[in-house]
Amino acid sequence: MAHVDKKVVLITGAGQGLGRCFAHRFADSGAIVIVSDINEPAAKQVVDDIRAGSGEAMALPMDVADEESVCAGIDEVVENYGRLDVLVNNASIFSTLKMRPYDEIPVAEWRKVIDVNLTGVYLCSRFAAAPMRESGWGRIINISSAVVNMGRPLYVHYVASKAGVIGLSRSLARELGPYGITVNSVLPGATDTEIERDTVTPEQREALIRMRSIPRGETPEDLAGVVLFLASDDASFLTGQSLTVDGGTTFL
Ligand SMILES: NC(=O)c1ccc[n+]([C@@H]2O[C@H](COP(=O)([O-])OP(=O)(O)OC[C@H]3O[C@@H](n4cnc5c(N)ncnc54)[C@H](O)[C@@H]3O)[C@@H](O)[C@H]2O)c1
């Protein structure tokens, strides 16, 4: 099991879906989990569930696309716990997206997706890196997407934002490596969560499964162990990498 005991771990967008699963796995492994989301009631519910299982967690309402919100949120974590060890940049406009041809995407929607999915990762990484640099140890784990490997039509803004996350991770890895901070991307395949979404129809889901080397549905638990590993000391010499976790659909 990856050692993350007593690490202070901030997970964005952790009120539902993959982030919620990661929050539970970190808490089960002894980490102090900061459950952050723009959706405050959802974050609080996850914290209540973690505490009910005797885990340690705190809810942090934060809009990753808002500089003041991120700055204040990370300050609050450092004030409460004295440090921040791990940041999982998971928040994204994803399950609420409507599929549309590239020339029908309203420009305001394009900008919003880039703002949350890419600028949000930049802002959280920027403010989290300061306390990590002070302690000389840190992990930044960015949730990108395996759609970047394949390209997929009808949500080019989303795919572009997730490709940007990979470039950002590689360059930040270069800047932050000397301070003991690693920066890596995880690229999930289409993963079933408790949230219904329009982006994958049942027929498309079956087609995606047939493309996998391991032909079954992907679950959040398939990703959680990889994220925990990246957060651990075992991954201390691994940085700037993009780990595709899609059951062997793409090999890059
Ligand atoms: N589920 C999949 O199939 C899949 C596949 C590849 C990549 N991903 C990526 O994994 C991550 C999690 O996916 P998911 O399925 O749980 O998505 P989801 O849409 O169910 O959850 C996203 C979470 O982010 C939060 N959020 C949205 N905007 C925010 C903002 N401005 N500030 C803070 N929080 C905000 C939402 O409230 C929500 O809790 C996302 O980055 C997504 O792009 C998911």
GROMACS .gro file of C-alpha atoms and ligand atoms in nm:
model
  296
    1MET     CA    1   0.000   0.000   0.000
    2ALA     CA    2   0.124   0.352  -0.082
    3HIS     CA    3   0.240   0.546   0.225
    4VAL     CA    4   0.042   0.868   0.257
    5ASP     CA    5  -0.018   0.847   0.632
    6LYS     CA    6  -0.070   1.195   0.784
    7LYS     CA    7   0.002   1.365   0.453
    8VAL     CA    8  -0.214   1.675   0.397
    9VAL     CA    9  -0.388   1.609   0.066
   10LEU     CA   10  -0.603   1.866  -0.118
   11ILE     CA   11  -0.833   1.722  -0.383
   12THR     CA   12  -1.028   1.964  -0.603
   13GLY     CA   13  -1.371   1.872  -0.739
   14ALA     CA   14  -1.394   1.604  -0.469
   15GLY     CA   15  -1.767   1.642  -0.402
   16GLN     CA   16  -1.860   1.369  -0.649
   17GLY     CA   17  -1.731   1.122  -0.906
   18LEU     CA   18  -1.361   1.039  -0.925
   19GLY     CA   19  -1.255   1.306  -0.674
   20ARG     CA   20  -1.494   1.166  -0.416
   21CYS     CA   21  -1.345   0.819  -0.462
   22PHE     CA   22  -0.990   0.956  -0.433
   23ALA     CA   23  -1.087   1.139  -0.112
   24HIS     CA   24  -1.213   0.816   0.045
   25ARG     CA   25  -0.905   0.619  -0.063
   26PHE     CA   26  -0.663   0.878   0.077
   27ALA     CA   27  -0.861   0.895   0.403
   28ASP     CA   28  -0.867   0.514   0.429
   29SER     CA   29  -0.488   0.523   0.388
   30GLY     CA   30  -0.444   0.762   0.683
   31ALA     CA   31  -0.411   1.095   0.498
   32ILE     CA   32  -0.569   1.420   0.614
   33VAL     CA   33  -0.799   1.498   0.323
   34ILE     CA   34  -0.909   1.845   0.218
   35VAL     CA   35  -1.227   1.784   0.021
   36SER     CA   36  -1.259   2.086  -0.206
   37ASP     CA   37  -1.537   2.168  -0.449
   38ILE     CA   38  -1.732   2.463  -0.585
   39ASN     CA   39  -2.035   2.263  -0.466
   40GLU     CA   40  -2.006   2.313  -0.088
   41PRO     CA   41  -2.289   2.082   0.026
   42ALA     CA   42  -2.140   1.798  -0.181
   43ALA     CA   43  -1.794   1.854  -0.028
   44LYS     CA   44  -1.946   1.859   0.323
   45GLN     CA   45  -2.130   1.534   0.259
   46VAL     CA   46  -1.805   1.362   0.154
   47VAL     CA   47  -1.635   1.494   0.470
   48ASP     CA   48  -1.923   1.365   0.686
   49ASP     CA   49  -1.893   1.022   0.521
   50ILE     CA   50  -1.515   1.013   0.575
   51ARG     CA   51  -1.550   1.116   0.939
   52ALA     CA   52  -1.821   0.854   0.992
   53GLY     CA   53  -1.556   0.599   0.893
   54SER     CA   54  -1.309   0.761   1.142
   55GLY     CA   55  -1.106   0.933   0.870
   56GLU     CA   56  -0.972   1.289   0.897
   57ALA     CA   57  -1.113   1.542   0.649
   58MET     CA   58  -1.204   1.906   0.604
   59ALA     CA   59  -1.440   2.064   0.350
   60LEU     CA   60  -1.304   2.355   0.148
   61PRO     CA   61  -1.543   2.542  -0.081
   62MET     CA   62  -1.325   2.679  -0.362
   63ASP     CA   63  -1.369   2.783  -0.726
   64VAL     CA   64  -1.050   2.669  -0.899
   65ALA     CA   65  -1.093   2.929  -1.174
   66ASP     CA   66  -1.100   3.218  -0.928
   67GLU     CA   67  -0.758   3.343  -0.817
   68GLU     CA   68  -0.881   3.494  -0.488
   69SER     CA   69  -1.078   3.184  -0.398
   70VAL     CA   70  -0.777   2.956  -0.461
   71CYS     CA   71  -0.534   3.183  -0.275
   72ALA     CA   72  -0.768   3.207   0.028
   73GLY     CA   73  -0.845   2.833   0.020
   74ILE     CA   74  -0.483   2.724   0.021
   75ASP     CA   75  -0.398   2.979   0.292
   76GLU     CA   76  -0.675   2.825   0.505
   77VAL     CA   77  -0.527   2.476   0.461
   78VAL     CA   78  -0.180   2.594   0.562
   79GLU     CA   79  -0.320   2.788   0.859
   80ASN     CA   80  -0.504   2.476   0.980
   81TYR     CA   81  -0.240   2.209   0.919
   82GLY     CA   82   0.089   2.399   0.883
   83ARG     CA   83   0.160   2.253   0.538
   84LEU     CA   84   0.022   2.110   0.216
   85ASP     CA   85   0.184   1.792   0.087
   86VAL     CA   86  -0.025   1.671  -0.205
   87LEU     CA   87  -0.249   1.849  -0.456
   88VAL     CA   88  -0.478   1.647  -0.682
   89ASN     CA   89  -0.608   1.876  -0.958
   90ASN     CA   90  -0.926   1.687  -1.039
   91ALA     CA   91  -1.194   1.960  -1.071
   92SER     CA   92  -1.322   2.005  -1.421
   93ILE     CA   93  -1.622   2.093  -1.629
   94PHE     CA   94  -1.693   1.742  -1.746
   95SER     CA   95  -2.016   1.558  -1.663
   96THR     CA   96  -2.225   1.869  -1.736
   97LEU     CA   97  -2.079   1.918  -2.086
   98LYS     CA   98  -2.301   1.902  -2.393
   99MET     CA   99  -2.157   1.734  -2.700
  100ARG     CA  100  -2.156   1.971  -3.000
  101PRO     CA  101  -1.970   2.010  -3.329
  102TYR     CA  102  -1.664   2.234  -3.305
  103ASP     CA  103  -1.837   2.518  -3.495
  104GLU     CA  104  -2.142   2.518  -3.267
  105ILE     CA  105  -1.959   2.560  -2.937
  106PRO     CA  106  -2.038   2.907  -2.801
  107VAL     CA  107  -1.709   3.094  -2.758
  108ALA     CA  108  -1.812   3.179  -2.401
  109GLU     CA  109  -1.841   2.804  -2.329
  110TRP     CA  110  -1.497   2.741  -2.486
  111ARG     CA  111  -1.350   3.010  -2.258
  112LYS     CA  112  -1.523   2.872  -1.947
  113VAL     CA  113  -1.394   2.519  -2.009
  114ILE     CA  114  -1.036   2.642  -2.058
  115ASP     CA  115  -1.073   2.868  -1.753
  116VAL     CA  116  -1.179   2.589  -1.516
  117ASN     CA  117  -0.999   2.287  -1.667
  118LEU     CA  118  -0.664   2.448  -1.751
  119THR     CA  119  -0.632   2.785  -1.576
  120GLY     CA  120  -0.778   2.618  -1.265
  121VAL     CA  121  -0.494   2.363  -1.266
  122TYR     CA  122  -0.241   2.644  -1.311
  123LEU     CA  123  -0.384   2.853  -1.024
  124CYS     CA  124  -0.410   2.565  -0.776
  125SER     CA  125  -0.059   2.443  -0.864
  126ARG     CA  126   0.084   2.792  -0.836
  127PHE     CA  127  -0.056   2.859  -0.488
  128ALA     CA  128   0.003   2.504  -0.360
  129ALA     CA  129   0.366   2.504  -0.473
  130ALA     CA  130   0.459   2.781  -0.226
  131PRO     CA  131   0.409   2.576   0.096
  132MET     CA  132   0.550   2.266  -0.081
  133ARG     CA  133   0.867   2.455  -0.169
  134GLU     CA  134   0.899   2.565   0.193
  135SER     CA  135   0.889   2.206   0.317
  136GLY     CA  136   1.104   2.074   0.030
  137TRP     CA  137   0.853   1.798  -0.053
  138GLY     CA  138   0.541   1.798  -0.265
  139ARG     CA  139   0.325   1.610  -0.513
  140ILE     CA  140   0.105   1.764  -0.780
  141ILE     CA  141  -0.117   1.515  -0.962
  142ASN     CA  142  -0.318   1.647  -1.254
  143ILE     CA  143  -0.617   1.458  -1.387
  144SER     CA  144  -0.607   1.489  -1.766
  145SER     CA  145  -0.785   1.241  -1.996
  146ALA     CA  146  -0.701   0.957  -2.235
  147VAL     CA  147  -0.915   1.132  -2.498
  148VAL     CA  148  -0.605   1.341  -2.561
  149ASN     CA  149  -0.430   1.026  -2.697
  150MET     CA  150  -0.712   0.944  -2.939
  151GLY     CA  151  -0.885   1.271  -3.013
  152ARG     CA  152  -1.261   1.251  -2.985
  153PRO     CA  153  -1.513   1.464  -3.171
  154LEU     CA  154  -1.783   1.692  -3.031
  155TYR     CA  155  -1.608   1.840  -2.731
  156VAL     CA  156  -1.290   1.993  -2.867
  157HIS     CA  157  -1.275   2.253  -2.590
  158TYR     CA  158  -1.261   1.975  -2.329
  159VAL     CA  159  -0.996   1.776  -2.518
  160ALA     CA  160  -0.788   2.091  -2.577
  161SER     CA  161  -0.806   2.179  -2.207
  162LYS     CA  162  -0.690   1.829  -2.107
  163ALA     CA  163  -0.403   1.837  -2.360
  164GLY     CA  164  -0.299   2.170  -2.209
  165VAL     CA  165  -0.285   2.007  -1.867
  166ILE     CA  166  -0.018   1.764  -1.994
  167GLY     CA  167   0.204   2.044  -2.130
  168LEU     CA  168   0.158   2.241  -1.809
  169SER     CA  169   0.252   1.935  -1.600
  170ARG     CA  170   0.572   1.867  -1.797
  171SER     CA  171   0.693   2.226  -1.777
  172LEU     CA  172   0.601   2.264  -1.408
  173ALA     CA  173   0.787   1.938  -1.340
  174ARG     CA  174   1.101   2.106  -1.476
  175GLU     CA  175   1.052   2.418  -1.261
  176LEU     CA  176   0.955   2.243  -0.939
  177GLY     CA  177   1.180   1.935  -0.946
  178PRO     CA  178   1.471   2.115  -0.776
  179TYR     CA  179   1.242   2.179  -0.476
  180GLY     CA  180   1.147   1.815  -0.425
  181ILE     CA  181   0.809   1.855  -0.592
  182THR     CA  182   0.693   1.611  -0.860
  183VAL     CA  183   0.423   1.694  -1.115
  184ASN     CA  184   0.252   1.417  -1.311
  185SER     CA  185  -0.065   1.367  -1.516
  186VAL     CA  186  -0.308   1.077  -1.498
  187LEU     CA  187  -0.510   1.008  -1.813
  188PRO     CA  188  -0.826   0.809  -1.730
  189GLY     CA  189  -1.033   0.632  -1.993
  190ALA     CA  190  -1.413   0.670  -1.987
  191THR     CA  191  -1.491   0.582  -1.625
  192ASP     CA  192  -1.830   0.496  -1.476
  193THR     CA  193  -1.921   0.702  -1.170
  194GLU     CA  194  -2.245   0.761  -0.978
  195ILE     CA  195  -2.311   1.063  -1.205
  196GLU     CA  196  -2.519   1.021  -1.524
  197ARG     CA  197  -2.378   1.204  -1.826
  198ASP     CA  198  -2.455   1.260  -2.192
  199THR     CA  199  -2.095   1.243  -2.319
  200VAL     CA  200  -2.095   0.861  -2.348
  201THR     CA  201  -2.408   0.682  -2.475
  202PRO     CA  202  -2.458   0.313  -2.377
  203GLU     CA  203  -2.358   0.213  -2.734
  204GLN     CA  204  -2.041   0.424  -2.719
  205ARG     CA  205  -1.960   0.276  -2.378
  206GLU     CA  206  -1.976  -0.077  -2.523
  207ALA     CA  207  -1.762   0.029  -2.823
  208LEU     CA  208  -1.502   0.181  -2.589
  209ILE     CA  209  -1.492  -0.140  -2.384
  210ARG     CA  210  -1.429  -0.346  -2.701
  211MET     CA  211  -1.125  -0.125  -2.777
  212ARG     CA  212  -0.963  -0.210  -2.441
  213SER     CA  213  -0.696  -0.475  -2.384
  214ILE     CA  214  -0.883  -0.542  -2.060
  215PRO     CA  215  -1.239  -0.542  -2.196
  216ARG     CA  216  -1.451  -0.424  -1.905
  217GLY     CA  217  -1.592  -0.102  -1.764
  218GLU     CA  218  -1.346   0.131  -1.588
  219THR     CA  219  -1.421   0.223  -1.227
  220PRO     CA  220  -1.291   0.509  -1.009
  221GLU     CA  221  -1.106   0.246  -0.802
  222ASP     CA  222  -0.902   0.161  -1.113
  223LEU     CA  223  -0.755   0.512  -1.088
  224ALA     CA  224  -0.733   0.565  -0.713
  225GLY     CA  225  -0.433   0.334  -0.658
  226VAL     CA  226  -0.236   0.508  -0.933
  227VAL     CA  227  -0.306   0.849  -0.777
  228LEU     CA  228  -0.203   0.719  -0.433
  229PHE     CA  229   0.119   0.576  -0.575
  230LEU     CA  230   0.207   0.911  -0.737
  231ALA     CA  231   0.149   1.079  -0.400
  232SER     CA  232   0.384   0.843  -0.217
  233ASP     CA  233   0.760   0.837  -0.157
  234ASP     CA  234   0.779   0.537  -0.392
  235ALA     CA  235   0.718   0.779  -0.682
  236SER     CA  236   0.984   1.031  -0.574
  237PHE     CA  237   1.192   1.003  -0.896
  238LEU     CA  238   0.894   1.003  -1.132
  239THR     CA  239   0.797   1.342  -1.268
  240GLY     CA  240   0.662   1.508  -1.583
  241GLN     CA  241   0.500   1.179  -1.682
  242SER     CA  242   0.157   1.107  -1.827
  243LEU     CA  243   0.013   0.780  -1.698
  244THR     CA  244  -0.265   0.650  -1.919
  245VAL     CA  245  -0.507   0.432  -1.719
  246ASP     CA  246  -0.756   0.319  -1.983
  247GLY     CA  247  -0.737  -0.060  -1.969
  248GLY     CA  248  -0.486  -0.063  -2.254
  249THR     CA  249  -0.684   0.122  -2.520
  250THR     CA  250  -0.395   0.344  -2.628
  251PHE     CA  251  -0.020   0.284  -2.591
  252LEU     CA  252   0.185   0.603  -2.592
  253LIG     N1  253  -1.528   1.008  -1.556
  253LIG     C1  254  -1.458   0.994  -1.671
  253LIG     O1  255  -1.494   0.915  -1.759
  253LIG     C2  256  -1.333   1.074  -1.693
  253LIG     C3  257  -1.247   1.035  -1.797
  253LIG     C4  258  -1.131   1.108  -1.819
  253LIG     C5  259  -1.101   1.216  -1.738
  253LIG     N2  260  -1.188   1.252  -1.639
  253LIG     C6  261  -1.151   1.366  -1.555
  253LIG     O2  262  -1.151   1.323  -1.421
  253LIG     C7  263  -1.192   1.430  -1.334
  253LIG     C8  264  -1.313   1.388  -1.253
  253LIG     O3  265  -1.416   1.342  -1.342
  253LIG     P1  266  -1.562   1.313  -1.289
  253LIG     O4  267  -1.620   1.210  -1.377
  253LIG     O5  268  -1.561   1.290  -1.142
  253LIG     O6  269  -1.631   1.457  -1.319
  253LIG     P2  270  -1.763   1.523  -1.256
  253LIG     O7  271  -1.813   1.620  -1.359
  253LIG     O8  272  -1.857   1.420  -1.204
  253LIG     O9  273  -1.708   1.604  -1.129
  253LIG     C9  274  -1.638   1.723  -1.142
  253LIG    C10  275  -1.635   1.795  -1.008
  253LIG    O10  276  -1.567   1.920  -1.029
  253LIG    C11  277  -1.640   2.022  -0.962
  253LIG     N3  278  -1.615   2.151  -1.025
  253LIG    C12  279  -1.660   2.195  -1.145
  253LIG     N4  280  -1.620   2.322  -1.166
  253LIG    C13  281  -1.546   2.358  -1.058
  253LIG    C14  282  -1.477   2.477  -1.021
  253LIG     N5  283  -1.477   2.586  -1.099
  253LIG     N6  284  -1.411   2.478  -0.903
  253LIG    C15  285  -1.411   2.370  -0.822
  253LIG     N7  286  -1.477   2.255  -0.850
  253LIG    C16  287  -1.544   2.249  -0.968
  253LIG    C17  288  -1.786   1.979  -0.972
  253LIG    O11  289  -1.867   2.043  -0.877
  253LIG    C18  290  -1.774   1.828  -0.953
  253LIG    O12  291  -1.781   1.793  -0.817
  253LIG    C19  292  -1.219   1.549  -1.427
  253LIG    O13  293  -1.101   1.626  -1.438
  253LIG    C20  294  -1.250   1.482  -1.560
  253LIG    O14  295  -1.226   1.568  -1.668
  253LIG    C21  296  -1.302   1.184  -1.614
   0.00000   0.00000   0.00000
